[in-house]
XYZ file of C-alpha atoms in Angstrom:
782
model
C -0.019 -0.046 0.032
C 2.863 2.441 0.826
C 4.558 1.575 -2.391
C 1.398 2.304 -4.438
C 0.996 5.626 -2.646
C 4.565 6.599 -3.286
C 4.244 5.813 -6.994
C 0.893 7.717 -7.242
C 2.654 10.765 -5.781
C 6.211 10.712 -7.181
C 5.740 9.487 -10.624
C 3.506 12.389 -11.812
C 5.721 14.856 -9.926
C 8.718 13.414 -11.909
C 6.896 13.708 -15.187
C 5.957 17.371 -14.555
C 9.520 18.043 -13.545
C 10.922 16.402 -16.680
C 8.429 18.257 -19.076
C 9.677 21.641 -17.746
C 13.337 20.765 -18.581
C 14.676 21.256 -22.084
C 15.216 17.751 -23.629
C 13.807 14.839 -25.558
C 10.443 15.065 -23.804
C 9.827 18.476 -25.024
C 11.125 17.526 -28.361
C 8.424 14.693 -28.533
C 5.717 17.238 -27.556
C 7.068 19.558 -30.198
C 7.000 16.809 -32.938
C 3.354 16.068 -32.193
C 2.496 19.755 -31.992
C 3.908 20.478 -35.391
C 2.040 17.368 -36.881
C -1.314 18.250 -35.330
C -1.082 22.084 -35.987
C -1.911 21.859 -39.746
C -5.189 20.110 -38.958
C -6.339 23.198 -37.255
C -4.960 25.730 -39.585
C -7.464 28.502 -40.436
C -7.918 29.921 -43.744
C -6.005 33.146 -44.539
C -8.046 36.168 -43.721
C -9.042 38.137 -46.812
C -8.773 41.336 -44.731
C -4.968 41.163 -44.773
C -2.954 42.012 -47.869
C 0.855 41.859 -48.176
C 2.599 44.447 -50.317
C 5.796 42.460 -51.177
C 9.212 43.949 -51.754
C 9.964 41.040 -54.226
C 12.379 40.366 -56.918
C 10.269 42.085 -59.505
C 10.200 45.339 -57.420
C 13.983 45.198 -56.950
C 14.531 44.767 -60.704
C 12.239 47.737 -61.427
C 13.175 50.156 -58.547
C 16.754 49.330 -58.207
C 19.014 47.768 -55.580
C 18.168 47.704 -51.935
C 18.026 49.812 -49.900
C 15.648 52.369 -51.459
C 15.287 56.003 -50.877
C 12.688 56.934 -48.391
C 10.765 59.002 -50.997
C 10.027 55.599 -52.576
C 8.078 54.647 -49.291
C 6.588 58.046 -49.228
C 5.259 57.712 -52.822
C 3.987 54.196 -51.748
C 1.887 55.763 -48.868
C 0.675 58.544 -50.994
C -0.604 55.930 -53.607
C -2.437 54.017 -50.794
C -3.981 56.928 -49.040
C -6.876 57.391 -51.491
C -7.918 53.778 -51.026
C -8.378 54.371 -47.187
C -6.942 51.082 -45.962
C -7.608 50.162 -42.266
C -3.965 50.264 -41.323
C -0.416 49.919 -42.762
C 2.443 48.076 -41.190
C 5.645 49.423 -42.708
C 7.991 46.636 -41.702
C 11.111 48.691 -41.952
C 13.391 49.944 -39.210
C 13.781 53.638 -39.685
C 16.335 54.204 -36.931
C 18.939 56.379 -38.688
C 18.367 59.598 -40.838
C 18.450 59.547 -44.541
C 21.386 61.184 -46.412
C 18.634 63.576 -47.762
C 16.740 65.138 -45.094
C 14.056 65.966 -47.520
C 13.194 62.344 -48.026
C 12.583 61.953 -44.395
C 10.236 64.892 -44.193
C 8.355 63.557 -47.281
C 7.870 60.255 -45.776
C 6.675 61.773 -42.400
C 4.074 64.012 -44.376
C 2.959 60.855 -46.214
C 2.353 58.991 -42.871
C -0.108 61.723 -41.794
C -2.426 60.607 -44.552
C -3.247 57.115 -43.267
C -2.670 55.021 -40.010
C 0.891 53.739 -40.200
C 2.473 51.383 -37.676
C 6.192 50.996 -37.280
C 8.405 48.351 -35.710
C 11.335 48.863 -33.341
C 14.663 47.158 -33.265
C 15.876 45.736 -30.037
C 18.930 47.498 -28.607
C 21.913 45.235 -28.429
C 23.727 47.547 -25.969
C 24.543 46.377 -22.443
C 22.495 48.983 -20.844
C 18.894 49.770 -21.649
C 18.427 52.836 -23.752
C 16.532 55.766 -22.113
C 13.508 57.336 -23.478
C 10.005 56.448 -24.280
C 10.949 52.999 -25.538
C 13.754 51.654 -23.197
C 15.640 48.656 -24.378
C 14.786 49.254 -28.064
C 15.980 51.478 -31.014
C 12.754 53.205 -31.985
C 12.246 54.883 -35.352
C 13.552 58.485 -35.714
C 11.415 60.938 -33.741
C 10.264 62.501 -36.986
C 8.696 59.164 -37.982
C 7.624 58.123 -34.424
C 5.600 61.390 -33.951
C 3.559 60.769 -37.216
C 3.068 56.941 -36.635
C -0.152 55.544 -35.266
C 1.765 53.151 -33.136
C 5.234 51.796 -32.455
C 5.819 48.356 -31.114
C 8.355 45.535 -31.083
C 8.647 43.128 -33.934
C 10.688 40.410 -32.258
C 9.718 36.818 -33.520
C 10.630 34.489 -30.666
C 12.324 31.143 -31.717
C 12.087 27.853 -29.680
C 15.111 25.796 -28.911
C 14.985 24.031 -32.316
C 15.050 27.371 -34.183
C 11.323 27.287 -35.055
C 8.913 30.189 -34.434
C 5.897 28.961 -32.593
C 5.302 31.490 -29.805
C 4.777 35.294 -29.767
C 5.254 37.455 -26.682
C 2.652 40.213 -26.766
C 4.859 42.276 -24.415
C 8.626 42.210 -24.385
C 11.224 44.551 -22.907
C 12.791 45.455 -19.607
C 11.035 44.416 -16.404
C 8.144 46.718 -15.718
C 8.391 48.494 -19.178
C 7.527 45.901 -21.700
C 6.534 47.066 -25.091
C 3.509 45.694 -27.044
C 4.112 43.679 -30.276
C 3.340 46.047 -33.210
C 0.749 43.687 -34.594
C -1.011 43.615 -31.270
C -1.269 47.456 -31.502
C -2.922 46.957 -34.967
C -5.326 44.530 -33.381
C -6.358 47.058 -30.734
C -4.119 45.831 -27.694
C -2.826 48.483 -25.229
C -4.528 51.630 -23.984
C -3.351 55.127 -24.998
C -2.377 56.035 -21.408
C -0.324 52.895 -21.087
C 1.434 53.599 -24.297
C 2.086 57.191 -23.420
C 3.323 56.421 -19.837
C 6.864 57.715 -18.779
C 9.515 54.963 -18.588
C 10.595 53.825 -15.126
C 14.183 53.229 -13.991
C 15.231 49.968 -15.383
C 17.927 47.714 -13.988
C 20.445 46.558 -16.660
C 19.707 42.992 -17.992
C 16.164 42.858 -16.636
C 14.546 41.801 -19.835
C 11.207 40.119 -19.639
C 9.036 38.209 -22.118
C 5.372 38.510 -20.952
C 2.063 37.193 -22.326
C 3.199 34.245 -24.471
C 0.747 33.328 -27.180
C 1.016 30.262 -29.614
C -0.334 31.132 -32.932
C -1.904 29.103 -35.896
C -0.378 29.552 -39.198
C -2.515 29.581 -42.353
C 0.023 27.487 -44.331
C 3.148 27.599 -46.308
C 4.638 30.555 -48.259
C 2.017 32.442 -50.313
C -1.004 31.760 -48.082
C -1.964 35.267 -47.799
C -2.845 37.414 -50.904
C 0.253 39.300 -51.984
C 0.833 42.121 -54.577
C 4.042 43.464 -55.697
C 5.255 46.800 -54.322
C 6.044 47.961 -57.882
C 2.574 47.229 -58.955
C 1.158 49.265 -56.211
C 3.455 52.111 -56.826
C 2.490 52.270 -60.552
C -1.282 52.217 -59.618
C -1.854 48.795 -61.193
C -3.723 47.551 -58.107
C -7.393 48.531 -57.977
C -8.348 50.649 -54.991
C -11.207 48.142 -54.130
C -8.449 45.493 -53.280
C -6.885 47.932 -50.880
C -9.825 49.606 -49.264
C -10.415 48.582 -45.676
C -7.634 46.156 -45.649
C -4.687 45.692 -43.277
C -1.709 46.329 -45.514
C 1.677 44.729 -44.435
C 4.587 46.141 -46.392
C 7.708 43.943 -46.233
C 10.371 42.026 -48.031
C 9.695 38.701 -49.559
C 12.700 38.488 -51.886
C 15.361 36.106 -51.135
C 18.555 37.614 -49.846
C 16.801 40.403 -48.003
C 16.857 38.381 -44.649
C 13.976 38.031 -42.321
C 13.328 34.340 -43.356
C 11.620 32.591 -40.319
C 11.151 28.818 -39.846
C 7.509 27.999 -38.891
C 5.643 24.783 -38.201
C 3.650 25.213 -41.344
C 6.250 26.710 -43.620
C 7.112 23.359 -45.326
C 10.646 22.811 -46.551
C 11.422 26.756 -47.031
C 11.032 29.241 -44.319
C 8.367 31.925 -44.330
C 9.315 35.619 -45.011
C 9.079 37.734 -41.867
C 6.254 39.771 -43.331
C 4.178 36.572 -43.927
C 4.823 35.479 -40.278
C 3.572 38.840 -39.198
C 0.503 38.339 -41.373
C -0.271 35.043 -39.512
C 0.238 36.574 -36.091
C -1.874 39.572 -36.732
C -4.635 37.405 -38.387
C -4.573 35.263 -35.169
C -4.835 38.261 -32.881
C -7.580 39.842 -34.833
C -9.748 36.708 -34.957
C -8.872 35.116 -31.610
C -7.300 32.206 -33.278
C -4.425 31.639 -30.893
C -3.695 28.114 -29.412
C -4.828 27.975 -25.807
C -2.480 26.332 -23.322
C -3.759 24.667 -20.199
C -3.174 26.420 -16.827
C -0.498 24.788 -14.595
C -3.121 23.094 -12.468
C -5.064 21.886 -15.466
C -2.003 20.463 -17.109
C -0.969 18.788 -13.813
C -4.354 17.066 -13.762
C -3.995 16.065 -17.535
C -0.605 14.443 -16.671
C -1.629 12.922 -13.345
C -5.014 11.559 -14.133
C -3.984 8.839 -16.645
C -1.136 7.656 -14.277
C -3.611 7.148 -11.537
C -6.123 5.437 -13.841
C -3.322 3.003 -14.915
C -2.400 2.369 -11.242
C -6.057 1.635 -10.568
C -6.143 -0.809 -13.496
C -2.890 -2.581 -12.294
C -4.400 -3.009 -8.911
C -7.872 -4.334 -9.937
C -7.450 -5.542 -13.498
C -3.889 -6.643 -13.828
C -4.801 -9.657 -16.020
C -5.715 -7.303 -18.901
C -3.572 -4.416 -17.819
C -1.471 -4.086 -20.978
C -4.605 -3.830 -23.289
C -6.138 -1.328 -20.960
C -3.017 0.799 -20.725
C -2.511 0.682 -24.576
C -6.198 1.785 -25.087
C -5.790 4.569 -22.597
C -2.554 5.852 -24.078
C -4.181 5.868 -27.503
C -7.157 7.655 -26.129
C -4.957 10.391 -24.546
C -3.113 10.793 -27.893
C -6.497 11.037 -29.655
C -7.733 13.646 -27.213
C -4.510 15.676 -27.838
C -5.108 15.468 -31.637
C -8.813 16.369 -31.541
C -8.457 19.100 -29.078
C -6.417 21.316 -31.367
C -9.000 21.493 -34.363
C -12.050 21.217 -32.342
C -11.232 23.383 -29.258
C -7.921 25.127 -30.179
C -6.338 23.486 -27.143
C -2.819 22.204 -27.083
C -2.556 19.294 -24.513
C 1.013 17.971 -24.634
C 0.808 14.177 -24.725
C 4.449 13.133 -24.055
C 4.431 13.386 -20.152
C 1.092 11.475 -19.497
C 1.881 8.733 -22.077
C 5.464 8.348 -20.813
C 4.135 8.284 -17.229
C 1.764 5.481 -18.186
C 4.485 3.584 -19.923
C 6.983 4.143 -16.971
C 4.272 2.984 -14.367
C 3.656 -0.235 -16.378
C 7.365 -0.975 -16.694
C 7.930 -0.260 -12.915
C 4.890 -2.291 -11.985
C 5.991 -5.129 -14.259
C 9.575 -5.013 -12.901
C 8.252 -5.202 -9.377
C 6.067 -8.070 -10.086
C 8.764 -9.998 -11.974
C 11.203 -9.356 -9.218
C 8.819 -10.433 -6.547
C 8.096 -13.615 -8.634
C 11.834 -14.321 -8.820
C 12.130 -13.772 -5.032
C 9.198 -16.133 -4.552
C 10.694 -18.614 -6.818
C 13.951 -18.615 -5.037
C 12.355 -18.960 -1.725
C 9.914 -21.531 -2.599
C 12.698 -23.542 -4.396
C 14.963 -23.425 -1.367
C 12.010 -24.124 0.916
C 10.794 -27.214 -1.069
C 14.473 -28.505 -1.070
C 14.744 -27.938 2.545
C 11.624 -29.729 3.597
C 12.316 -32.623 5.984
C 11.701 -36.138 4.697
C 8.034 -37.105 4.869
C 6.636 -40.399 5.673
C 6.728 -41.383 1.982
C 10.432 -40.521 1.765
C 11.743 -42.180 4.933
C 13.090 -45.245 3.408
C 14.662 -43.507 0.422
C 16.046 -40.690 2.600
C 17.851 -43.336 4.676
C 19.466 -44.655 1.639
C 20.803 -41.281 0.402
C 24.056 -39.674 1.780
C 23.882 -36.168 3.357
C 23.819 -33.529 0.728
C 25.314 -29.997 1.005
C 22.974 -27.055 0.660
C 22.045 -26.046 -2.909
C 24.257 -23.438 -4.493
C 21.508 -21.759 -6.474
C 17.719 -21.969 -7.041
C 18.100 -24.110 -10.183
C 19.976 -26.881 -8.112
C 17.528 -26.584 -5.293
C 14.605 -27.166 -7.792
C 16.326 -30.171 -9.514
C 16.913 -31.867 -6.143
C 13.314 -31.202 -5.097
C 11.993 -32.657 -8.280
C 14.055 -35.718 -7.898
C 12.688 -36.097 -4.381
C 9.148 -35.675 -5.554
C 9.723 -38.455 -8.184
C 10.920 -40.766 -5.565
C 8.026 -39.840 -3.339
C 5.457 -40.403 -5.939
C 6.604 -43.962 -6.346
C 6.447 -44.488 -2.647
C 2.975 -42.944 -2.650
C 1.636 -45.164 -5.126
C 2.892 -48.149 -3.338
C 1.512 -46.846 -0.005
C -1.880 -46.063 -1.369
C -2.241 -49.725 -2.363
C -1.516 -50.928 1.012
C -3.679 -48.454 2.815
C -6.429 -50.058 4.956
C -8.993 -47.474 4.040
C -10.748 -47.499 0.728
C -9.501 -44.803 -1.652
C -10.815 -44.058 -5.136
C -9.884 -41.385 -7.868
C -12.959 -40.254 -9.828
C -13.659 -37.674 -12.579
C -16.255 -34.831 -12.217
C -19.065 -37.198 -13.345
C -18.370 -39.803 -10.716
C -16.743 -42.452 -13.037
C -13.939 -44.321 -11.083
C -10.551 -43.960 -12.624
C -8.439 -45.837 -10.136
C -8.647 -47.272 -6.632
C -6.550 -49.252 -4.056
C -6.977 -52.775 -2.820
C -9.212 -51.826 0.053
C -11.675 -50.036 -2.210
C -11.761 -52.877 -4.671
C -12.598 -55.391 -1.870
C -15.374 -53.038 -0.455
C -17.001 -52.520 -3.969
C -16.768 -56.140 -4.667
C -18.608 -56.913 -1.581
C -21.262 -54.296 -2.492
C -21.641 -55.721 -6.003
C -22.241 -59.275 -4.620
C -24.441 -58.415 -1.659
C -26.630 -55.606 -3.032
C -26.563 -55.724 -6.836
C -25.960 -59.424 -7.230
C -23.455 -58.714 -9.856
C -20.119 -60.587 -10.263
C -16.984 -59.164 -8.792
C -14.843 -57.168 -11.215
C -12.522 -54.148 -11.103
C -14.408 -51.002 -10.460
C -12.591 -48.920 -13.053
C -14.957 -47.034 -15.239
C -17.889 -47.719 -12.988
C -20.249 -45.092 -11.741
C -19.536 -44.507 -8.041
C -22.923 -42.888 -7.184
C -24.736 -45.822 -8.760
C -22.513 -48.372 -6.749
C -23.138 -46.595 -3.364
C -26.757 -45.733 -4.040
C -28.167 -48.919 -2.511
C -25.965 -48.806 0.673
C -27.883 -47.425 3.666
C -31.198 -47.870 1.926
C -30.704 -44.984 -0.566
C -31.613 -45.665 -4.228
C -29.394 -44.309 -7.039
C -32.379 -42.634 -8.673
C -33.033 -40.714 -5.667
C -29.407 -39.440 -5.565
C -29.541 -38.133 -9.101
C -32.828 -36.351 -8.617
C -31.356 -34.002 -6.069
C -29.570 -31.872 -8.711
C -26.658 -31.093 -6.605
C -23.012 -32.364 -7.367
C -22.699 -36.109 -6.604
C -19.783 -35.358 -4.208
C -22.414 -33.452 -2.008
C -25.102 -35.985 -2.308
C -22.785 -38.931 -1.383
C -21.144 -37.105 1.614
C -22.749 -39.322 4.360
C -22.202 -42.601 6.149
C -23.055 -45.992 4.615
C -23.892 -49.252 6.268
C -23.028 -52.537 4.575
C -25.251 -55.682 4.871
C -22.932 -57.097 7.489
C -23.287 -53.927 9.768
C -19.988 -52.160 8.901
C -20.194 -48.346 8.821
C -18.173 -46.320 6.214
C -18.223 -42.554 5.933
C -17.568 -41.001 2.502
C -15.286 -37.998 2.139
C -14.645 -36.366 -1.318
C -12.320 -33.523 -2.170
C -11.505 -31.991 -5.537
C -8.045 -31.547 -6.727
C -6.281 -30.223 -9.802
C -8.340 -27.622 -11.840
C -11.154 -25.792 -10.297
C -13.200 -25.601 -13.488
C -16.368 -27.717 -13.245
C -16.268 -30.589 -15.598
C -12.528 -30.903 -15.558
C -11.956 -31.580 -11.874
C -10.735 -34.806 -10.364
C -11.944 -36.158 -7.111
C -10.268 -38.197 -4.354
C -12.854 -40.350 -2.416
C -11.954 -41.944 0.883
C -14.277 -44.495 2.556
C -12.808 -44.939 6.128
C -14.582 -47.580 8.468
C -16.315 -45.797 11.293
C -17.850 -48.925 12.929
C -15.764 -48.668 16.171
C -16.012 -44.913 16.397
C -19.718 -44.974 16.191
C -20.073 -47.558 18.815
C -17.884 -45.584 21.104
C -19.881 -42.381 20.353
C -23.144 -44.070 21.164
C -21.768 -45.103 24.561
C -20.608 -41.500 25.176
C -24.090 -40.151 24.283
C -25.632 -42.418 26.712
C -23.419 -41.196 29.578
C -24.005 -37.532 28.428
C -27.759 -37.923 28.410
C -27.607 -39.494 31.782
C -25.530 -36.797 33.438
C -27.382 -34.080 31.754
C -30.618 -35.488 32.931
C -29.530 -36.214 36.412
C -28.062 -32.601 36.757
C -30.832 -30.522 35.095
C -33.951 -32.542 36.019
C -34.401 -31.341 39.638
C -33.883 -27.595 38.687
C -36.225 -27.897 35.725
C -38.752 -29.458 38.035
C -38.462 -26.448 40.268
C -38.844 -24.034 37.418
C -42.024 -26.044 36.358
C -43.610 -25.889 39.599
C -42.878 -22.246 40.050
C -44.456 -21.466 36.714
C -47.643 -23.137 37.780
C -48.067 -20.788 40.759
C -49.236 -17.211 40.636
C -46.794 -15.025 42.465
C -47.983 -12.880 45.291
C -46.310 -9.825 46.912
C -45.465 -11.925 49.923
C -43.709 -14.677 47.900
C -42.583 -12.756 44.982
C -39.046 -12.166 46.240
C -38.695 -15.798 47.113
C -39.976 -17.115 43.767
C -37.515 -14.702 42.033
C -34.707 -16.051 44.014
C -35.504 -19.670 43.409
C -35.878 -19.045 39.684
C -32.452 -17.221 39.556
C -30.688 -19.945 41.431
C -32.213 -22.637 39.296
C -31.124 -20.737 36.164
C -27.545 -20.466 37.658
C -27.572 -24.173 38.245
C -28.540 -24.900 34.645
C -25.793 -22.328 33.485
C -23.333 -24.165 35.798
C -23.908 -27.379 33.914
C -23.300 -25.644 30.609
C -20.254 -23.803 31.883
C -18.999 -27.056 33.187
C -19.319 -28.690 29.824
C -17.513 -25.704 28.184
C -14.799 -26.057 30.870
C -14.354 -29.764 30.303
C -14.107 -29.196 26.441
C -11.558 -26.424 26.922
C -9.396 -28.649 29.254
C -9.564 -31.625 26.879
C -7.050 -32.701 24.345
C -9.587 -32.422 21.560
C -8.077 -29.212 20.125
C -8.393 -28.630 16.394
C -5.219 -26.710 15.738
C -4.683 -25.125 12.280
C -3.598 -21.836 10.854
C -6.158 -19.138 11.913
C -6.373 -15.500 11.233
C -6.769 -13.571 14.505
C -8.729 -10.819 12.736
C -11.296 -13.412 11.657
C -11.524 -14.672 15.329
C -12.212 -11.150 16.585
C -14.735 -10.464 13.827
C -16.650 -13.849 14.543
C -16.632 -13.037 18.402
C -17.922 -9.568 17.724
C -20.730 -11.005 15.362
C -21.757 -13.594 18.101
C -22.286 -10.962 20.829
C -23.658 -8.266 18.585
C -27.502 -9.124 19.412
C -26.632 -8.985 23.110
C -24.836 -5.732 22.784
C -27.674 -4.212 20.716
C -30.321 -5.347 23.231
C -28.091 -3.722 26.009
C -27.633 -0.502 23.881
C -23.865 -0.920 24.002
C -21.676 -0.095 20.933
C -18.705 -2.278 20.075
C -15.767 -0.608 18.209
C -13.276 -2.943 16.351
C -9.839 -1.886 15.474
C -8.047 -4.514 13.630
C -7.450 -3.020 10.085
C -3.571 -2.609 10.560
C -3.181 -6.260 11.707
C -5.706 -8.158 9.524
C -2.815 -10.525 8.318
C -1.898 -11.773 11.704
C -2.285 -15.528 11.997
C -1.255 -18.278 14.434
C -1.632 -21.965 14.877
C -4.708 -22.106 16.971
C -8.207 -23.671 17.685
C -10.293 -20.913 16.205
C -13.575 -22.076 17.739
C -12.285 -22.137 21.387
C -10.302 -18.988 20.855
C -13.479 -17.214 19.660
C -15.328 -18.642 22.586
C -12.784 -17.126 24.966
C -13.077 -13.684 23.257
C -16.902 -14.017 23.436
C -16.731 -14.574 27.070
C -14.861 -11.398 27.737
C -17.060 -9.330 25.513
C -20.252 -10.608 27.246
C -18.774 -9.727 30.637
C -17.948 -6.223 29.230
C -21.522 -5.762 27.813
C -23.038 -7.000 31.090
C -21.094 -4.330 33.145
C -21.644 -1.429 30.839
C -24.398 0.981 31.128
C -26.801 1.798 28.201
C -25.041 3.905 25.657
C -21.628 2.673 26.774
C -18.679 1.718 24.289
C -16.540 -1.423 24.115
C -13.348 -1.323 22.240
C -11.856 -4.498 20.615
C -8.239 -4.151 19.297
C -5.734 -6.347 17.576
C -1.984 -5.400 17.357
C 1.277 -7.073 16.813
C 4.751 -6.630 18.277
C 7.784 -7.978 16.397
C 10.194 -10.186 18.221
C 13.824 -9.353 19.213
C 15.045 -11.287 16.207
C 13.471 -14.617 15.612
C 9.945 -14.866 14.059
C 8.933 -17.144 16.930
C 9.296 -14.263 19.394
C 6.603 -12.158 17.692
C 3.408 -11.701 19.639
C -0.041 -10.615 19.103
C -2.017 -8.546 21.419
C -5.860 -8.390 21.921
C -7.470 -5.883 24.038
C -11.056 -5.715 25.222
C -11.853 -2.466 27.119
C -15.208 -1.064 28.471
C -16.217 2.178 30.236
C -18.442 0.284 32.703
C -18.616 0.037 36.484
C -15.070 -1.321 36.863
C -13.635 -3.473 39.753
C -11.545 -3.030 42.809
C -8.034 -4.202 42.995
C -8.857 -7.171 45.078
C -11.737 -8.287 42.728
C -9.521 -7.909 39.780
C -6.675 -10.061 41.376
C -9.097 -12.618 42.355
C -10.411 -12.798 38.845
C -6.977 -13.196 37.225
C -5.755 -15.749 39.773
C -9.066 -17.741 39.875
C -9.337 -17.345 43.761
C -12.823 -15.587 43.857
C -15.698 -14.813 41.646
C -15.271 -11.797 39.454
C -17.063 -8.456 39.907
C -19.262 -8.989 43.050
C -20.074 -12.562 42.167
C -21.185 -11.887 38.573
C -19.095 -14.237 36.705
C -17.989 -14.018 33.040
C -19.925 -16.289 30.566
C -20.311 -16.409 26.877
C -24.015 -15.921 27.168
C -26.774 -16.498 24.676
C -26.386 -14.251 21.731
C -29.608 -15.698 20.089
C -31.814 -14.508 23.001
C -30.720 -11.072 23.994
C -33.977 -10.260 25.729
C -33.904 -13.472 27.983
C -32.876 -12.995 31.560
C -29.123 -12.576 32.057
C -27.392 -15.947 32.747
C -24.672 -15.842 35.333
C -22.364 -18.850 36.245
C -21.101 -19.758 39.560
C -17.395 -20.248 40.507
C -16.176 -18.093 37.545
C -16.331 -20.919 34.930
C -16.464 -18.472 32.027
C -13.244 -16.764 33.007
C -11.834 -20.184 33.788
C -12.494 -21.116 30.163
C -10.586 -17.940 29.071
C -7.627 -18.800 31.267
C -7.574 -22.464 30.081
C -7.877 -21.711 26.346
C -5.051 -18.974 26.617
C -2.804 -21.432 28.535
C -3.263 -24.049 25.996
C -2.309 -21.605 23.171
C 0.807 -20.254 25.048
C -0.784 -16.951 25.961
C -1.651 -15.017 29.036
C -4.097 -12.394 30.191
C -3.622 -9.224 32.170
C -6.066 -6.539 33.215
C -6.429 -3.062 34.691
C -9.503 -1.683 36.280
C -10.869 0.989 38.776
C -14.221 1.268 40.226
C -16.418 3.473 38.045
C -13.646 3.785 35.313
C -14.177 0.614 33.202
C -11.915 -2.360 32.789
C -9.432 -3.358 30.192
C -8.137 -6.898 29.431
C -4.965 -7.635 27.462
C -4.349 -11.036 25.845
C -0.995 -11.805 24.586
C -0.504 -14.758 22.162
C 2.582 -16.043 20.414
C 2.752 -15.844 16.585
C 4.325 -19.020 15.263
C 3.984 -18.253 11.719
C 1.501 -16.714 9.273
C -0.794 -17.905 6.513
C 0.714 -18.065 3.044
């Protein structure tokens, strides 16, 4: 449980930590992103028109750079068409050799809304002024421009542009992207604010936005700069449009790799067209918030962990389906919701969890194999191996698990031969049958018994029983017909599980157990028919003695009770009648307690591996009706020790706990609480030293120190002559039965002593009583 909790917490944290570090995990996400992005590519907006400085324009207008009067003539040509805005993607940071050209361009900018880009200052200290950290256009141009903003196109680690920062610049004085200004971002007051003092090197990238791209080069409608300058472009094509003026000719720079660019990079002006289009129409890719991304990464890992715990048989199929589902969600979220959900971390987390879980299971299986192989080889010689073991020399311990397994297989082969021989000479009848009841093999005693049955009851000649139907052979024994057995409808092993009497008075008891596979129809059964004639004769004699003693001990008291019941009590004799009835009931209870005490002190203990948690639960269930009738609540605390087990007689151990619980209920007031706890304490070094502790605590009337010592030592009755008893859970409303001489607690002491345990207690008058039982743990269930 602890390992699962650690995996559920640490593995998602590791995936979230890895995805924030540059490396192959981010590379995988980027590959998926670039593959999925074209599926959601929007069409190029018709409201954007690129005026390209292309090869044709360079041939007609001369080599680059051009005079600024050329840009002025372009703006003068565009002004009558009344475009929505014009981005002049040129860095006008230095004056022209001819000051008249600058003045002409500035006057042309007054005729329509023009936006200009800034160039980032590469100096070590931020430049002062209105745009710190940037080289803005000349003041003559900035004063006539509608807006000035940065035009930095961010590149990821692989050199591809996928993300735009709407604000960029020194800390606290970031400048808006020029396309964001064209799209209406930034208030006038914010843009006109005076710069604050900036610390050198404090450059910030703010408001990242991942954008869609309409496609490869040429996705947006483009006209040549020379065509516009000559008036060849109709005014209707320019009217109300966002006009982006920039270079597309090769060799002018500004070529930017993008996910949708294909083999060649996009010109910078086309990248700006995509970015401005996305900002205008809200087509940016939405990224999950940190908490949402943590949930996106963690949820599939937890689902896989749940599948591995509860459906490990088909875990690989479920995990593969879950991983594909997560990848499909990632692919569909982009075109349908414009969400980017990185799939690498959750899918890698699912794979890592499966590999880790498989490795732990494989390692545990190897450890188990090694342990079981050595355990099998180190088992002492059984009764079937006794003769063969005497003939073999002492062998050294195995050097490896394989050697231990080989030696164990050899021992099993020798033991199988001896078992076959021993089965034939066993005095009890033993048969091997299939699931339909047909006999496959039998020993000599079974053949003799069935031969006698065939001759005496079915008047058939003796022959080997192999292939015969066992229910039919045994159907006539004991006066039961085979047709009646088959009509019951249950499995024949249940129908035949009884005693049979032969014609000569011998009694046999049938016991059948399945072995091999558990699938119905494919099971094999071993059937044993031990002779019970002597045991049944002895049992009949014991029953006669028991009936005699029980009648002699109970008859006088029952007669008193009968006579009292025939009289109508009066006020003068009511107390006497009640006392006589009480003493008669105590006498009857004494007889029952005496029988319990005799059974606890006998040697007839059925010792087997027993879960202590199951013992406590059984005891609680037996006293529950009594507790409910007494309005007492029993609280059980055994969850942390539910695997504790020991070699014990579960029935008698349960009876001892029931006696303690009944005593606690009896001495608790209505509304009281009884606590039943189970815990374990490891030994100093050897497993045999480990012990289990059971506590029964109540908040009842308590006992004095003298009463408690007398109860533990068996020298006086417990709690003012009200002795412990296991009571009657089936009749909670019947009068409380008390046993004299403390026989109920004597049963507790005797059972614990026979199991190697002891009991202690603490109590105080009015403060309740607590009993502690200590039991040795000599092994646990497999």
